[in-house]
Amino acid sequence: MSESVAKSVKQELEEQKLDARAEVKRLAGLTIFVVVVTALAVLVAVAVHAQDKGSVNAQDKYSLKSPDGIAFSDFRGYEDWAAVSSARQDEILKVIVANPKMIKAYKAGIPGNGQPFPEGSRIVKLQWKQKKSTEAQFAVDVPDFFTQAFVMEKDSKRFPKTGGWGYAVFNYDAASGKFAADPKSPSDCGNACHTAVKTKDYIFHPYEKR
C-alpha cells in the first residue's frame, strides 16, 4: 500500500471517529432534551390535577341539596354577603348574612314597614364553635371552627305552605373539610320556630345599626 493511500485511509478513519463522536453528542443532547420536556410535562400535569381537584372540592359544596330539595348552589357567594346581625347561643357564635336583594329590602325598611321581603331574598346563619381567646388582653370569645350554615330562601311558588320561605341546614365537618346536607333539616327549627315572627315575614334578625 502506497504512502498516499495509507494517509487517505487514516484520514477517513479519523473522520469516521469524529462523526461517531458528534453523533453520540447529538444523541446525548437529544436524550437530555426529551427527559427535560417529559419532566416539565409531568410537573404541569400534577399542577393541573391539583387545581382540578381543588375546583371539584369547591363544587362539591354547591352540588348538595337538602332532603326537601333546597340547593346549596342557590346561596352561591354567601361567603361574601353583607352581615345583617350576630347572635350567641351557649357555645355557638352566629353571624347572619343576606344576599344583596335582601339587604336592599332591609335598607328600604322591610319588614318594619309591614312589607314582606321580595322573592329571591336569601339569608344564611353561619355558626362557629366558640373558644376563649388566648391572645386578647381581655376576656373575649372568638370562633374556634365552623360548624353549620342554616339557610332560608324566599320563593312563594315553591314554599306556599311555609309563608313562602324554604329552610335547610348544611353541616360542616372540620376534620374532613366537607359539607353535608342535614337529613333532619326540615324539622330543624325551620318554619316551626319562625312562625313566632310571622308578622316580621318570618325573620328574627333586624338589620342592625352600624
mmCIF file of C-alpha atoms in Angstrom:
data_model
loop_
_atom_site.group_PDB
_atom_site.id
_atom_site.type_symbol
_atom_site.label_atom_id
_atom_site.label_comp_id
_atom_site.label_asym_id
_atom_site.label_seq_id
_atom_site.Cartn_x
_atom_site.Cartn_y
_atom_site.Cartn_z
ATOM 1 C CA MET A 1 0.000 0.000 0.000
ATOM 2 C CA SER A 2 1.380 3.342 -1.072
ATOM 3 C CA GLU A 3 2.042 6.074 1.472
ATOM 4 C CA SER A 4 -0.639 8.323 -0.053
ATOM 5 C CA VAL A 5 -3.268 5.580 0.169
ATOM 6 C CA ALA A 6 -2.341 4.868 3.796
ATOM 7 C CA LYS A 7 -2.733 8.534 4.673
ATOM 8 C CA SER A 8 -6.105 8.628 2.919
ATOM 9 C CA VAL A 9 -7.356 5.585 4.849
ATOM 10 C CA LYS A 10 -6.067 7.013 8.124
ATOM 11 C CA GLN A 11 -7.765 10.354 7.430
ATOM 12 C CA GLU A 12 -11.030 8.618 6.587
ATOM 13 C CA LEU A 13 -10.867 6.634 9.817
ATOM 14 C CA GLU A 14 -10.267 9.824 11.785
ATOM 15 C CA GLU A 15 -13.226 11.474 10.095
ATOM 16 C CA GLN A 16 -15.412 8.470 10.909
ATOM 17 C CA LYS A 17 -14.334 8.692 14.567
ATOM 18 C CA LEU A 18 -15.194 12.401 14.632
ATOM 19 C CA ASP A 19 -18.552 11.720 13.014
ATOM 20 C CA ALA A 20 -19.256 8.974 15.546
ATOM 21 C CA ARG A 21 -18.373 11.254 18.460
ATOM 22 C CA ALA A 22 -20.570 14.025 17.033
ATOM 23 C CA GLU A 23 -23.469 11.574 16.651
ATOM 24 C CA VAL A 24 -23.023 10.388 20.246
ATOM 25 C CA LYS A 25 -23.060 14.004 21.475
ATOM 26 C CA ARG A 26 -26.130 14.741 19.369
ATOM 27 C CA LEU A 27 -27.996 11.721 20.723
ATOM 28 C CA ALA A 28 -26.966 12.568 24.279
ATOM 29 C CA GLY A 29 -28.220 16.107 23.835
ATOM 30 C CA LEU A 30 -31.481 14.833 22.354
ATOM 31 C CA THR A 31 -31.934 12.426 25.259
ATOM 32 C CA ILE A 32 -31.425 15.204 27.806
ATOM 33 C CA PHE A 33 -33.917 17.390 25.942
ATOM 34 C CA VAL A 34 -36.527 14.621 25.924
ATOM 35 C CA VAL A 35 -36.010 13.982 29.644
ATOM 36 C CA VAL A 36 -36.374 17.674 30.499
ATOM 37 C CA VAL A 37 -39.516 18.057 28.383
ATOM 38 C CA THR A 38 -41.028 14.916 29.915
ATOM 39 C CA ALA A 39 -40.274 16.141 33.443
ATOM 40 C CA LEU A 40 -41.865 19.515 32.719
ATOM 41 C CA ALA A 41 -44.933 17.804 31.265
ATOM 42 C CA VAL A 42 -45.275 15.698 34.414
ATOM 43 C CA LEU A 43 -44.975 18.770 36.652
ATOM 44 C CA VAL A 44 -47.610 20.628 34.629
ATOM 45 C CA ALA A 45 -49.934 17.617 34.755
ATOM 46 C CA VAL A 46 -49.553 17.373 38.528
ATOM 47 C CA ALA A 47 -50.254 21.090 38.939
ATOM 48 C CA VAL A 48 -53.334 20.913 36.709
ATOM 49 C CA HIS A 49 -54.586 17.840 38.556
ATOM 50 C CA ALA A 50 -54.165 19.592 41.883
ATOM 51 C CA GLN A 51 -56.014 22.643 40.568
ATOM 52 C CA ASP A 52 -58.809 20.496 39.169
ATOM 53 C CA LYS A 53 -59.053 18.630 42.435
ATOM 54 C CA GLY A 54 -59.412 21.913 44.290
ATOM 55 C CA SER A 55 -62.122 23.008 41.864
ATOM 56 C CA VAL A 56 -64.005 19.755 42.355
ATOM 57 C CA ASN A 57 -63.848 20.181 46.119
ATOM 58 C CA ALA A 58 -65.227 23.693 45.764
ATOM 59 C CA GLN A 59 -68.007 22.416 43.533
ATOM 60 C CA ASP A 60 -68.906 19.572 45.883
ATOM 61 C CA LYS A 61 -70.385 22.026 48.389
ATOM 62 C CA TYR A 62 -72.637 23.601 45.814
ATOM 63 C CA SER A 63 -73.788 20.261 44.448
ATOM 64 C CA LEU A 64 -75.539 19.474 47.732
ATOM 65 C CA LYS A 65 -79.307 19.515 48.186
ATOM 66 C CA SER A 66 -81.364 19.289 51.354
ATOM 67 C CA PRO A 67 -83.924 16.461 51.773
ATOM 68 C CA ASP A 68 -86.711 18.810 50.669
ATOM 69 C CA GLY A 69 -84.797 19.927 47.582
ATOM 70 C CA ILE A 70 -83.156 23.208 48.566
ATOM 71 C CA ALA A 71 -79.877 23.509 46.656
ATOM 72 C CA PHE A 72 -76.804 24.901 48.362
ATOM 73 C CA SER A 73 -75.964 26.446 44.989
ATOM 74 C CA ASP A 74 -78.902 28.848 45.474
ATOM 75 C CA PHE A 75 -76.678 30.542 48.066
ATOM 76 C CA ARG A 76 -73.543 30.661 45.961
ATOM 77 C CA GLY A 77 -71.307 33.518 47.089
ATOM 78 C CA TYR A 78 -72.777 33.734 50.589
ATOM 79 C CA GLU A 79 -69.224 33.847 51.939
ATOM 80 C CA ASP A 80 -69.046 37.484 50.840
ATOM 81 C CA TRP A 81 -72.600 38.624 51.603
ATOM 82 C CA ALA A 82 -73.158 41.602 53.915
ATOM 83 C CA ALA A 83 -73.776 40.967 57.603
ATOM 84 C CA VAL A 84 -77.260 41.523 58.991
ATOM 85 C CA SER A 85 -76.707 40.757 62.651
ATOM 86 C CA SER A 86 -74.996 38.381 65.070
ATOM 87 C CA ALA A 87 -76.035 36.168 67.955
ATOM 88 C CA ARG A 88 -74.680 33.846 70.588
ATOM 89 C CA GLN A 89 -76.192 30.655 71.982
ATOM 90 C CA ASP A 90 -74.446 28.525 74.606
ATOM 91 C CA GLU A 91 -71.096 27.684 72.975
ATOM 92 C CA ILE A 92 -72.056 28.789 69.463
ATOM 93 C CA LEU A 93 -71.279 32.102 67.780
ATOM 94 C CA LYS A 94 -73.565 33.103 64.906
ATOM 95 C CA VAL A 95 -73.326 35.649 62.124
ATOM 96 C CA ILE A 96 -76.350 36.299 59.908
ATOM 97 C CA VAL A 97 -75.715 37.392 56.321
ATOM 98 C CA ALA A 98 -78.075 38.115 53.419
ATOM 99 C CA ASN A 99 -77.875 38.435 49.652
ATOM 100 C CA PRO A 100 -77.858 41.896 48.024
ATOM 101 C CA LYS A 101 -81.591 41.769 47.227
ATOM 102 C CA MET A 102 -82.490 41.162 50.858
ATOM 103 C CA ILE A 103 -80.022 43.760 52.136
ATOM 104 C CA LYS A 104 -81.621 46.305 49.814
ATOM 105 C CA ALA A 105 -85.043 45.380 51.209
ATOM 106 C CA TYR A 106 -83.779 45.756 54.773
ATOM 107 C CA LYS A 107 -82.459 49.228 53.982
ATOM 108 C CA ALA A 108 -85.830 50.134 52.464
ATOM 109 C CA GLY A 109 -87.478 49.444 55.811
ATOM 110 C CA ILE A 110 -88.650 45.851 55.381
ATOM 111 C CA PRO A 111 -90.084 44.183 57.415
ATOM 112 C CA GLY A 112 -90.592 47.045 59.876
ATOM 113 C CA ASN A 113 -92.802 48.856 57.359
ATOM 114 C CA GLY A 114 -95.150 45.886 57.175
ATOM 115 C CA GLN A 115 -93.987 44.801 53.738
ATOM 116 C CA PRO A 116 -92.696 41.293 53.007
ATOM 117 C CA PHE A 117 -89.247 40.551 51.683
ATOM 118 C CA PRO A 118 -89.163 40.206 47.873
ATOM 119 C CA GLU A 119 -88.987 36.917 46.052
ATOM 120 C CA GLY A 120 -85.400 35.740 45.754
ATOM 121 C CA SER A 121 -84.384 37.036 49.169
ATOM 122 C CA ARG A 122 -81.851 34.725 50.791
ATOM 123 C CA ILE A 123 -80.416 34.741 54.288
ATOM 124 C CA VAL A 124 -77.813 32.489 55.933
ATOM 125 C CA LYS A 125 -76.972 31.934 59.586
ATOM 126 C CA LEU A 126 -73.309 30.951 59.865
ATOM 127 C CA GLN A 127 -72.323 29.131 63.038
ATOM 128 C CA TRP A 128 -68.968 28.559 64.729
ATOM 129 C CA LYS A 129 -67.988 26.650 67.830
ATOM 130 C CA GLN A 130 -66.527 29.286 70.129
ATOM 131 C CA LYS A 131 -63.496 29.400 72.387
ATOM 132 C CA LYS A 132 -61.774 31.819 74.727
ATOM 133 C CA SER A 133 -59.144 33.944 73.035
ATOM 134 C CA THR A 134 -55.613 33.238 74.238
ATOM 135 C CA GLU A 135 -54.223 36.354 72.540
ATOM 136 C CA ALA A 136 -56.511 39.203 73.540
ATOM 137 C CA GLN A 137 -55.632 41.100 76.726
ATOM 138 C CA PHE A 138 -59.251 40.916 77.854
ATOM 139 C CA ALA A 139 -61.868 38.168 78.128
ATOM 140 C CA VAL A 140 -63.406 37.533 74.727
ATOM 141 C CA ASP A 141 -64.957 34.604 72.899
ATOM 142 C CA VAL A 142 -63.822 34.011 69.325
ATOM 143 C CA PRO A 143 -64.670 31.440 66.627
ATOM 144 C CA ASP A 144 -62.925 28.102 67.006
ATOM 145 C CA PHE A 145 -64.144 26.143 63.970
ATOM 146 C CA PHE A 146 -67.065 26.420 61.554
ATOM 147 C CA THR A 147 -69.978 24.021 62.108
ATOM 148 C CA GLN A 148 -73.092 24.894 60.115
ATOM 149 C CA ALA A 149 -74.905 27.043 57.558
ATOM 150 C CA PHE A 150 -78.635 27.446 58.217
ATOM 151 C CA VAL A 151 -80.248 28.850 55.063
ATOM 152 C CA MET A 152 -83.579 30.397 54.118
ATOM 153 C CA GLU A 153 -84.827 31.473 50.716
ATOM 154 C CA LYS A 154 -87.993 33.299 49.646
ATOM 155 C CA ASP A 155 -89.885 31.525 46.867
ATOM 156 C CA SER A 156 -93.648 31.631 47.370
ATOM 157 C CA LYS A 157 -94.347 29.264 44.477
ATOM 158 C CA ARG A 158 -92.096 26.545 45.870
ATOM 159 C CA PHE A 159 -92.920 27.029 49.543
ATOM 160 C CA PRO A 160 -96.551 28.210 49.767
ATOM 161 C CA LYS A 161 -97.245 26.241 52.967
ATOM 162 C CA THR A 162 -94.442 27.856 54.985
ATOM 163 C CA GLY A 163 -95.042 31.536 54.355
ATOM 164 C CA GLY A 164 -93.058 31.498 51.131
ATOM 165 C CA TRP A 165 -89.801 30.555 52.850
ATOM 166 C CA GLY A 166 -87.772 27.387 52.380
ATOM 167 C CA TYR A 167 -85.390 26.181 55.098
ATOM 168 C CA ALA A 168 -82.332 23.922 55.071
ATOM 169 C CA VAL A 169 -79.250 23.104 57.109
ATOM 170 C CA PHE A 170 -75.823 22.242 55.705
ATOM 171 C CA ASN A 171 -73.406 20.900 58.309
ATOM 172 C CA TYR A 172 -69.653 21.291 58.074
ATOM 173 C CA ASP A 173 -67.170 18.721 59.343
ATOM 174 C CA ALA A 174 -63.923 20.496 60.240
ATOM 175 C CA ALA A 175 -61.938 17.233 60.258
ATOM 176 C CA SER A 176 -62.753 16.308 56.657
ATOM 177 C CA GLY A 177 -63.292 19.859 55.414
ATOM 178 C CA LYS A 178 -66.587 18.865 53.807
ATOM 179 C CA PHE A 179 -70.214 19.974 53.949
ATOM 180 C CA ALA A 180 -73.206 17.647 54.111
ATOM 181 C CA ALA A 181 -76.931 18.295 53.918
ATOM 182 C CA ASP A 182 -78.526 17.719 57.318
ATOM 183 C CA PRO A 183 -81.023 14.846 56.957
ATOM 184 C CA LYS A 184 -83.128 16.374 59.749
ATOM 185 C CA SER A 185 -83.146 19.897 58.327
ATOM 186 C CA PRO A 186 -86.896 20.010 57.531
ATOM 187 C CA SER A 187 -87.594 19.673 61.258
ATOM 188 C CA ASP A 188 -84.534 21.569 62.493
ATOM 189 C CA CYS A 189 -86.239 24.711 63.763
ATOM 190 C CA GLY A 190 -87.335 25.802 60.328
ATOM 191 C CA ASN A 191 -90.854 27.072 59.881
ATOM 192 C CA ALA A 192 -91.847 25.633 63.274
ATOM 193 C CA CYS A 193 -89.612 28.183 65.010
ATOM 194 C CA HIS A 194 -90.008 31.073 62.611
ATOM 195 C CA THR A 195 -93.790 31.236 62.852
ATOM 196 C CA ALA A 196 -93.125 33.093 66.120
ATOM 197 C CA VAL A 197 -92.096 36.074 63.969
ATOM 198 C CA LYS A 198 -94.710 35.692 61.245
ATOM 199 C CA THR A 199 -95.535 39.407 61.465
ATOM 200 C CA LYS A 200 -91.888 40.139 60.551
ATOM 201 C CA ASP A 201 -92.142 37.908 57.479
ATOM 202 C CA TYR A 202 -90.678 35.009 59.469
ATOM 203 C CA ILE A 203 -87.316 36.721 60.019
ATOM 204 C CA PHE A 204 -85.920 37.015 63.557
ATOM 205 C CA HIS A 205 -82.998 39.329 62.980
ATOM 206 C CA PRO A 206 -83.349 43.001 62.027
ATOM 207 C CA TYR A 207 -80.663 44.793 60.080
ATOM 208 C CA GLU A 208 -78.512 46.133 62.900
ATOM 209 C CA LYS A 209 -77.257 49.709 63.013
ATOM 210 C CA ARG A 210 -73.575 50.094 62.142
#
